[in-house]
Short mmCIF file of C-alpha atoms in Angstrom, two decimals:
data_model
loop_
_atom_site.label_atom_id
_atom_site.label_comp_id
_atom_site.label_asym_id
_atom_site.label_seq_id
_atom_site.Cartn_x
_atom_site.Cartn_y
_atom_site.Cartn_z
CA UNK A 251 -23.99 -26.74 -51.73
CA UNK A 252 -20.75 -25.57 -50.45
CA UNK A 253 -17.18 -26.94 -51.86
CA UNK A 254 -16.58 -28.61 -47.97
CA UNK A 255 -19.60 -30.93 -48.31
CA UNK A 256 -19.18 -31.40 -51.98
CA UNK A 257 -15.73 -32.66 -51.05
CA UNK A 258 -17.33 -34.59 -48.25
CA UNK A 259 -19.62 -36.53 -50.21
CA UNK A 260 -16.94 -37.51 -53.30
CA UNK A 261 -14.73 -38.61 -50.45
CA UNK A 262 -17.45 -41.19 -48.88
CA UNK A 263 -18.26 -42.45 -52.02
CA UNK A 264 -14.92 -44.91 -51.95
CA UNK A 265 -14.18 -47.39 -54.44
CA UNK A 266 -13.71 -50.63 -52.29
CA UNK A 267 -11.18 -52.77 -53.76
CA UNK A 268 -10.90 -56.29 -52.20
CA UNK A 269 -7.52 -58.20 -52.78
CA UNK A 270 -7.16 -61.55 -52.28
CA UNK A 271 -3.38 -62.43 -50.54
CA UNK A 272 -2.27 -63.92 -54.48
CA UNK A 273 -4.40 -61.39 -56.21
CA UNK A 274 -2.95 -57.99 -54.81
CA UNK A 275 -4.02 -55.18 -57.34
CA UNK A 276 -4.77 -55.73 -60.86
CA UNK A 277 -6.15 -52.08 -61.39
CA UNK A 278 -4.89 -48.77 -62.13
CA UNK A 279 -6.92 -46.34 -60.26
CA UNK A 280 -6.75 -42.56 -59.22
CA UNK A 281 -5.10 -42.20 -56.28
CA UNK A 282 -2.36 -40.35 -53.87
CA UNK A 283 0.56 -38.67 -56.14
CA UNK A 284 3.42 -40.79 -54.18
CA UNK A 285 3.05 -43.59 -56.26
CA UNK A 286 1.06 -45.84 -58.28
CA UNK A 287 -0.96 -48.91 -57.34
CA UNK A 288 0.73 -51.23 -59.64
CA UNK A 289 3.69 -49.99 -58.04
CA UNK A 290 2.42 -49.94 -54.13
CA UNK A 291 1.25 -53.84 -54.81
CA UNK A 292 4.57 -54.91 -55.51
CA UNK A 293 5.95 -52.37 -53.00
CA UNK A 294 8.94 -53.94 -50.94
CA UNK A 295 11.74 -51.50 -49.13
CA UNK A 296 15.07 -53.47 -48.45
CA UNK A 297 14.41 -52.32 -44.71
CA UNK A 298 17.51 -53.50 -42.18
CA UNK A 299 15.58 -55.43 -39.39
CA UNK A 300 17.55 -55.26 -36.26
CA UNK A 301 19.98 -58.56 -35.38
CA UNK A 302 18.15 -58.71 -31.95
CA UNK A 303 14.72 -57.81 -33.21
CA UNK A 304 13.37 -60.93 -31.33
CA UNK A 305 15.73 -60.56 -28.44
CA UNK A 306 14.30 -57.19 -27.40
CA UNK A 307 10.56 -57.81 -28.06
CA UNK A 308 11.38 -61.55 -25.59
CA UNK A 309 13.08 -59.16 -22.89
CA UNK A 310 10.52 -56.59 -22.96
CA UNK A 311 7.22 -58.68 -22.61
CA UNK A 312 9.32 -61.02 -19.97
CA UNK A 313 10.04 -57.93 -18.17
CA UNK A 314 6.38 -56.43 -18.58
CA UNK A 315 4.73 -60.69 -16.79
CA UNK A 316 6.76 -60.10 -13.74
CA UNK A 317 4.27 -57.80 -12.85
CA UNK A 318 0.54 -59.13 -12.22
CA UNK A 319 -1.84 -58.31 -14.78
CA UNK A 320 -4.93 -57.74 -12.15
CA UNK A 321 -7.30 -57.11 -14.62
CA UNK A 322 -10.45 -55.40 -12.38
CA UNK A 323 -13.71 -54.93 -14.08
CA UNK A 324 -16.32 -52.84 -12.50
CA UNK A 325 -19.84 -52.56 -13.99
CA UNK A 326 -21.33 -49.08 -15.13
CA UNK A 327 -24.38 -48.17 -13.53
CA UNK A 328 -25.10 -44.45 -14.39
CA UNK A 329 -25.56 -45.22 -18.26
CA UNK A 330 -28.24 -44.25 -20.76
CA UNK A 331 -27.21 -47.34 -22.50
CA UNK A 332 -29.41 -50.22 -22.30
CA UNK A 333 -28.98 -53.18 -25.05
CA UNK A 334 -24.75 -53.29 -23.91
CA UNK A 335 -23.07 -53.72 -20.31
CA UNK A 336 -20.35 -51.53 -19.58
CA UNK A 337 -17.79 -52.53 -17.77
CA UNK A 338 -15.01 -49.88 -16.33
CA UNK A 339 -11.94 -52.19 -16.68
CA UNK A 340 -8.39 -51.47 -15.47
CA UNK A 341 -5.42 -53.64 -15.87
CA UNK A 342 -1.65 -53.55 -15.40
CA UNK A 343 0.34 -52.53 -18.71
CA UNK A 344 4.30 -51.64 -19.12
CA UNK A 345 5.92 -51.06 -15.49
CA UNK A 346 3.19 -52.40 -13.60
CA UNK A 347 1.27 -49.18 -14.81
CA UNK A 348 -2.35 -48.73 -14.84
CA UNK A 349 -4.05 -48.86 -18.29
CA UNK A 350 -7.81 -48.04 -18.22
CA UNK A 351 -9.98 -49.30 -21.05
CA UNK A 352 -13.91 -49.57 -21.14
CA UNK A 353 -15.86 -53.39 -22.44
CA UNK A 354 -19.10 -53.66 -23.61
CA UNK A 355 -20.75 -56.67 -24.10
CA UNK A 356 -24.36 -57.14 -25.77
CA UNK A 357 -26.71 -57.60 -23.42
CA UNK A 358 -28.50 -61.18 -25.53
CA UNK A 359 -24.97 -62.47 -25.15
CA UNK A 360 -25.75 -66.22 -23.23
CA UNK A 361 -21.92 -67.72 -23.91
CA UNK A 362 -18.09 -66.68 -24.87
CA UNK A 363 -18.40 -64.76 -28.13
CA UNK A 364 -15.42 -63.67 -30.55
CA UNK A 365 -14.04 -60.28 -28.69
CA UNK A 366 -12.60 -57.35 -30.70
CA UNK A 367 -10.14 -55.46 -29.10
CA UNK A 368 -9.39 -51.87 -30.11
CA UNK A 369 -6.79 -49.22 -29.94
CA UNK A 370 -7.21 -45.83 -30.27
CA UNK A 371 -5.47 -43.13 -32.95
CA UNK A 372 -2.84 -40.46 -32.40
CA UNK A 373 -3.58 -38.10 -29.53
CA UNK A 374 -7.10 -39.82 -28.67
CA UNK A 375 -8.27 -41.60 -25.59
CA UNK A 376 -11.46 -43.89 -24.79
CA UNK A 377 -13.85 -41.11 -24.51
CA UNK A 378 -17.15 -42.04 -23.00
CA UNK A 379 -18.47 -45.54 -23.76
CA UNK A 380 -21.58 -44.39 -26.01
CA UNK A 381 -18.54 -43.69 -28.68
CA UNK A 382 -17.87 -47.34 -29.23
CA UNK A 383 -21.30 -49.00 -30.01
CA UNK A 384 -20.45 -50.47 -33.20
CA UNK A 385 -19.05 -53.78 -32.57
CA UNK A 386 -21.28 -55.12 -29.41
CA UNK A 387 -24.04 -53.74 -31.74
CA UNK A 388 -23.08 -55.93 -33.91
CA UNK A 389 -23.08 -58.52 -31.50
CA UNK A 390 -18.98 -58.73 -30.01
CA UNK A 391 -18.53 -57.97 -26.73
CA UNK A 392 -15.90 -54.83 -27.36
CA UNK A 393 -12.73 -54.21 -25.32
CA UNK A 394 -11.14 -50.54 -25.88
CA UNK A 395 -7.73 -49.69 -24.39
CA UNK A 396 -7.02 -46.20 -23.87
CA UNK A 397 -3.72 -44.90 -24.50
CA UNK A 398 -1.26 -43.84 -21.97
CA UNK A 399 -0.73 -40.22 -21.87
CA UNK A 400 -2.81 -39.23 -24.59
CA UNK A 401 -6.71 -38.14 -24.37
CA UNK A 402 -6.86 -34.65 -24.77
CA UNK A 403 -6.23 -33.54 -28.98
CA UNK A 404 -9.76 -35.38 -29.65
CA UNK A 405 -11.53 -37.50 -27.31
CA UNK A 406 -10.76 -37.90 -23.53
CA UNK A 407 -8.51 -40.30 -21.91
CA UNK A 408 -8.10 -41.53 -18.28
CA UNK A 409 -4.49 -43.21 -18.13
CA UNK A 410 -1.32 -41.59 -16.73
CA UNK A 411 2.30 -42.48 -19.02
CA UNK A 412 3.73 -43.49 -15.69
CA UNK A 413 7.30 -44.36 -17.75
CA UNK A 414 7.68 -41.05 -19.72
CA UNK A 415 11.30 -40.63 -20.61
CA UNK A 416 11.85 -37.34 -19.54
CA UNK A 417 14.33 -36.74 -22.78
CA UNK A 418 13.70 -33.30 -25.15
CA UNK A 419 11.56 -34.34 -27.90
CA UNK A 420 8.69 -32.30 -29.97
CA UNK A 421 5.60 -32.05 -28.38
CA UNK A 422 3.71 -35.02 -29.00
CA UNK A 423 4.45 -38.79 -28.41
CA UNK A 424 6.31 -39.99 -31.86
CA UNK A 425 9.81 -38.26 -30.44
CA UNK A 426 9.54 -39.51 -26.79
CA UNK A 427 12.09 -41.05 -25.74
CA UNK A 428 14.20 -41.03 -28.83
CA UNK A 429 17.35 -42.31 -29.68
CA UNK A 430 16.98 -44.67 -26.53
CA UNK A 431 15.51 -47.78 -27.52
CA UNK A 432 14.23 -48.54 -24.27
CA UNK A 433 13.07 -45.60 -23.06
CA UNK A 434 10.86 -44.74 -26.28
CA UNK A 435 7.38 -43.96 -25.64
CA UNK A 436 5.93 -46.74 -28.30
CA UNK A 437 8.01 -49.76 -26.52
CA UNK A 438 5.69 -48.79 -23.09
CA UNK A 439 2.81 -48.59 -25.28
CA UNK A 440 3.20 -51.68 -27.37
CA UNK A 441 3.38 -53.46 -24.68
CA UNK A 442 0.61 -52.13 -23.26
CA UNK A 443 -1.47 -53.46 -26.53
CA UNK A 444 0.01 -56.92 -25.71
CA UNK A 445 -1.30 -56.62 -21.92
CA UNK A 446 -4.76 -55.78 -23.51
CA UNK A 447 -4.85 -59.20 -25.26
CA UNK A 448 -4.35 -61.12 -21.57
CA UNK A 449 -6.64 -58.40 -19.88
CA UNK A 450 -9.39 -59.85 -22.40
CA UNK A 451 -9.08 -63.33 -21.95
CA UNK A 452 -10.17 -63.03 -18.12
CA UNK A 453 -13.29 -60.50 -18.93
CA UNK A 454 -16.62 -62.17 -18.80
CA UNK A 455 -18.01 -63.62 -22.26
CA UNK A 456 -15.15 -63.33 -23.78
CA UNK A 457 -13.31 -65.93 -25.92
CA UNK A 458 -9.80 -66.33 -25.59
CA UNK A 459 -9.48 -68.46 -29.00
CA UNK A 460 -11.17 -65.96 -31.10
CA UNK A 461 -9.49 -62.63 -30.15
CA UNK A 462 -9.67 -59.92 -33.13
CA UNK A 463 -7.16 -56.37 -32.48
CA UNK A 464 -8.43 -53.70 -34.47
CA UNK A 465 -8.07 -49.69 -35.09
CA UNK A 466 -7.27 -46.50 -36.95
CA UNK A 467 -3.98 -44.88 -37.24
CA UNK A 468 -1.91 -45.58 -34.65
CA UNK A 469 -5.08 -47.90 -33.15
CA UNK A 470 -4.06 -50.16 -36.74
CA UNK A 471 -0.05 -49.77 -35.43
CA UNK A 472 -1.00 -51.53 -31.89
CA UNK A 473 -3.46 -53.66 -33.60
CA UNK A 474 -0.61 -55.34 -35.90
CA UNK A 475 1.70 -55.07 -33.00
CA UNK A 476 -0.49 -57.23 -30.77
CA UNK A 477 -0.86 -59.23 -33.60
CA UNK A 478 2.53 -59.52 -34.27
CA UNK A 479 3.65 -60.21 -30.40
CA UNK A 480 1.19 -62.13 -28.96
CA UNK A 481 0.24 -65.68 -30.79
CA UNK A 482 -3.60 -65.82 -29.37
CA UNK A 483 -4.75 -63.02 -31.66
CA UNK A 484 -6.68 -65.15 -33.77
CA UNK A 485 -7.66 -61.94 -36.62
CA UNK A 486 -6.60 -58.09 -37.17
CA UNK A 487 -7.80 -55.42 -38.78
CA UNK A 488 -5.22 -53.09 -39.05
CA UNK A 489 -6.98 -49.29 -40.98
CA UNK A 490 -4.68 -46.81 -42.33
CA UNK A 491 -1.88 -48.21 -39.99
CA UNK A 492 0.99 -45.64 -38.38
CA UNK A 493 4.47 -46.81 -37.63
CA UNK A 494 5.07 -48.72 -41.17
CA UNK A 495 7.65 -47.79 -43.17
CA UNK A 496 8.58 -45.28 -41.00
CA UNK A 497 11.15 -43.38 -42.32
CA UNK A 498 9.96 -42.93 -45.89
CA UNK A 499 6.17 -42.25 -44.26
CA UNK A 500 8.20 -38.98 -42.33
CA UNK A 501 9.74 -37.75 -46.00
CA UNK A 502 6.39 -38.47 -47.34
CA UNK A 503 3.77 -37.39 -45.19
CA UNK A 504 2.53 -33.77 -45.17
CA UNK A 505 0.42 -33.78 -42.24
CA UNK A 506 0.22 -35.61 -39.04
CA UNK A 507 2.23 -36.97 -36.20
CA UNK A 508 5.59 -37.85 -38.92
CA UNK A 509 6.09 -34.15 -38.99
CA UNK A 510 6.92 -34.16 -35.49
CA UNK A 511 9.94 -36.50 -36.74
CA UNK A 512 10.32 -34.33 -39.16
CA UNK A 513 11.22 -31.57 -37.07
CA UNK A 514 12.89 -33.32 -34.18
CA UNK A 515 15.67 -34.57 -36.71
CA UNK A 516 15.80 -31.06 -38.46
CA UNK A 517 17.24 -29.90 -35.14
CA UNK A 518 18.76 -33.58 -33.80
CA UNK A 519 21.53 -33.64 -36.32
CA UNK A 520 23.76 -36.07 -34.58
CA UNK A 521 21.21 -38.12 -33.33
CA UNK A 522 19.08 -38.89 -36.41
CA UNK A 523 21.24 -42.36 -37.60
CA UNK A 524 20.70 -43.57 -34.02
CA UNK A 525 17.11 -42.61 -33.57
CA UNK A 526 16.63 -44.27 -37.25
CA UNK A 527 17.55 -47.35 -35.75
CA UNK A 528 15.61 -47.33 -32.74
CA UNK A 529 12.61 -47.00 -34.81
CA UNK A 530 13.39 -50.10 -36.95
CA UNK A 531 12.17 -52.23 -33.83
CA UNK A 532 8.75 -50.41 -33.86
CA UNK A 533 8.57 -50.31 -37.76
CA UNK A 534 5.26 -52.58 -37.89
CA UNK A 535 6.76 -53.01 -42.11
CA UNK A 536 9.40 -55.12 -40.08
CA UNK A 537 7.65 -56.68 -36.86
CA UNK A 538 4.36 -57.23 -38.88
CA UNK A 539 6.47 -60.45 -40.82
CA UNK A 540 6.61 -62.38 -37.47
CA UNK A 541 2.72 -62.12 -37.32
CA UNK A 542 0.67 -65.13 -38.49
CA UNK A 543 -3.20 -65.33 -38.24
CA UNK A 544 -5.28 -63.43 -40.92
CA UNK A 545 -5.72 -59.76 -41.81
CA UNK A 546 -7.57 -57.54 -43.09
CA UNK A 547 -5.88 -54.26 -43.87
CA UNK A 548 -7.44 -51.30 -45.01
CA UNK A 549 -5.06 -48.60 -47.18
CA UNK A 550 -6.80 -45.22 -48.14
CA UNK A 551 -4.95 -44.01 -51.41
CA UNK A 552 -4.86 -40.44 -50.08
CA UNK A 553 -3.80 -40.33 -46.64
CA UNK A 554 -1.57 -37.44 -46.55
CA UNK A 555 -1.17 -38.57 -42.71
CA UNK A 556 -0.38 -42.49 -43.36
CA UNK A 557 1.06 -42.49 -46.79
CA UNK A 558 -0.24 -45.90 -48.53
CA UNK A 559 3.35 -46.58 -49.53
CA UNK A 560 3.92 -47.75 -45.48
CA UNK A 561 0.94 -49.56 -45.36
CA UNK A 562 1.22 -51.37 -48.52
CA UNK A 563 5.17 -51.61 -47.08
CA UNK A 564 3.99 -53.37 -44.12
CA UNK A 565 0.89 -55.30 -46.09
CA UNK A 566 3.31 -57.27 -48.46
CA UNK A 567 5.37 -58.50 -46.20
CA UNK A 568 2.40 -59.67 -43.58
CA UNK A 569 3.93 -62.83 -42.09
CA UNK A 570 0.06 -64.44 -42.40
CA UNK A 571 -2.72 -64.55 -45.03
CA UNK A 572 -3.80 -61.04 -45.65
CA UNK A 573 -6.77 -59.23 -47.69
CA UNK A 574 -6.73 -55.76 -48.72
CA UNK A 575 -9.24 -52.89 -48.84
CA UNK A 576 -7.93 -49.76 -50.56
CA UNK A 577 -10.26 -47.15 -50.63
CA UNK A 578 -9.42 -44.89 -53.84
CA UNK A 579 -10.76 -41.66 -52.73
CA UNK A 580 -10.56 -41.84 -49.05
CA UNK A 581 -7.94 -39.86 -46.68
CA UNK A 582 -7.15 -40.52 -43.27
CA UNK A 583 -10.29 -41.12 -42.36
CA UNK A 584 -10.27 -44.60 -43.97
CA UNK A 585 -13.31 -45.79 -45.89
CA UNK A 586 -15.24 -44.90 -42.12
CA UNK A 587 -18.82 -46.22 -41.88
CA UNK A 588 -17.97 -48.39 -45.25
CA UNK A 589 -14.99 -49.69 -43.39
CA UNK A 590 -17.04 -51.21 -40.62
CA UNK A 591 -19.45 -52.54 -42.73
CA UNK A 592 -16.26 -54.83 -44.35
CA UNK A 593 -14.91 -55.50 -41.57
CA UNK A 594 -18.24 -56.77 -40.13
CA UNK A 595 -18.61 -59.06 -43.31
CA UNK A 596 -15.08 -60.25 -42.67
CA UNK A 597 -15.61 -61.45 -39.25
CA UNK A 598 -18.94 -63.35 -40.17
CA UNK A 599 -17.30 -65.00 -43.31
CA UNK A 600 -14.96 -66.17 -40.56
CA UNK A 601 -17.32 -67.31 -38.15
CA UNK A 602 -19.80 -68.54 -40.44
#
């Protein structure tokens, strides 16, 4: 057996640990060198929220209504899928812009079922809709947004970033628009994740009172920002989140997206204080304590990409109740097929 799939099977075998919201971490376990669990369950960064945190996140979703949200939802025909409808849905996101996503609903489905709505990690769009048969599977009709701009590092995407800023950043999205809050890439694309909670509510079988936001990386950043910005999310399920804790996830991280922030302030010199406090309005470890309905995060202990440090940053100080999974031996890849199997569980707990 070669060292690659030795590695490969250790790293599926994760140690699950669930943590109640009173009952963070009473273990020691083998994890990421950053820091230790007894340390990342008590984890709290004196982070400076901005005066007008509120303010801006009011303006910009006031801003993003005036234009309709004409959510159009076109079945697929040409599909080898049979037990789920597909549904080719576009709506209007940030700047009126077009945001395509794909829904599949399970075909036994007689009535409005819970809905999970998903967003999509760093550089990846909504592919084709065979790649998302989990959750209708499972029996919830399944919204996926795909993300502006992005589509073509790992799986294909269909929507144009119709608001780009234009401004010299790395290549990449995490510098876009920087040091100009309003012209950043993730205010256009937060609110997008906001739009996708509306766009739901008016898709057939869906419903609106038990909405769920889910996904990986920077799909767990939009999930807690929909969460956080938009008070029908009824659950989220934030994985190995992005965007939390920022700045101490950039002089952490060793591989991923933060290095692009990395770089763009090793050349940005006398723009790094300002572009610092842009971010603080997109840090999910600050936005995340105006969020309310339940969560279930999910932390892998050694995510080189996401350190646990910003997730547990953003995790304890969760504005609603909150359980934990933190998969000991995991990376990025975040407790995968045993991740959707707790999840799953979660949700029917709930329901049940």
């Amino acid at each position: 057996m070669s060292a690659w799939i030795r590695d490969r099977a250790v790293r599926r075998a994760a140690l699950v640990l669930e943590l109640p919201a009173q009952d963070i971490c009473t273990a020691e376990v083998a994890m990421f060198t950053e820091m230790p669990v007894s340390e990342l369950s008590q984890y709290r960064p004196d982070l400076a929220v901005p005066d007008d945190l509120d303010r801006f996140w009011q303006t910009t979703l006031a801003e993003v209504a005036e234009h309709p949200l004409d959510v159009v939802a076109e079945p697929v025909r040409d599909t080898p899928l049979r037990s789920v409808i597909v549904y080719d849905v576009t709506f209007s996101g940030f700047g009126g812009h077009r945001i395509s996503a794909w829904y599949l609903v399970p075909r036994q489905l007689d009535r409005p079922a819970p809905t999970v709505i998903e967003y999509i990690g760093y550089g990846g769009g909504r592919g084709l809709p065979q790649e998302w048969l989990f959750w209708s599977a499972a029996g919830y009709p399944h919204l996926i947004m795909d993300t502006r701009g992005q589509g073509s590092a790992w799986r294909s995407g269909d929507t144009v970033d119709g608001g780009s800023a234009g401004l010299p950043h790395v290549p990449g999205f995490l510098t876009d628009g920087l040091p100009d809050r309003d012209r950043y890439y993730y205010r256009r694309l937060f609110a997008d994740a906001v739009r996708a909670v509306d766009a739901a509510t008016e898709l057939p079988f869906c419903d609106p009172d038990r909405l769920v936001t889910t996904g990986i990386s920077q799909g767990g950043a939009l999930a807690l920002a929909a969460a956080s910005l938009h008070p029908n999310v009824a659950r989220t399920m934030p994985s190995v989140p992005f965007l939390c804790n920022i700045k101490r996830s950039a002089q952490v991280a060793t591989l991923g997206p933060y290095r692009e922030l990395v770089q763009w302030c090793e050349v940005q010199h006398t723009k790094v204080d300002a572009a610092f406090a842009t971010l603080a309005y997109f840090d999910l470890a600050i936005l995340a304590r105006s969020a309310r309905c339940p969560a279930l995060f999910g932390i892998s202990l050694r995510d080189e990409k996401c350190p646990p440090s910003g997730g547990y940053a953003c995790f304890n100080q969760y504005g609603g109740p909150k359980q934990m999974l933190a998969y000991e031996w995991n990376g990025h890849e975040g407790g995968e097929a045993f991740r959707l199997g707790h999840q799953a569980d979660w949700l029917a707990a709930w329901l049940a």
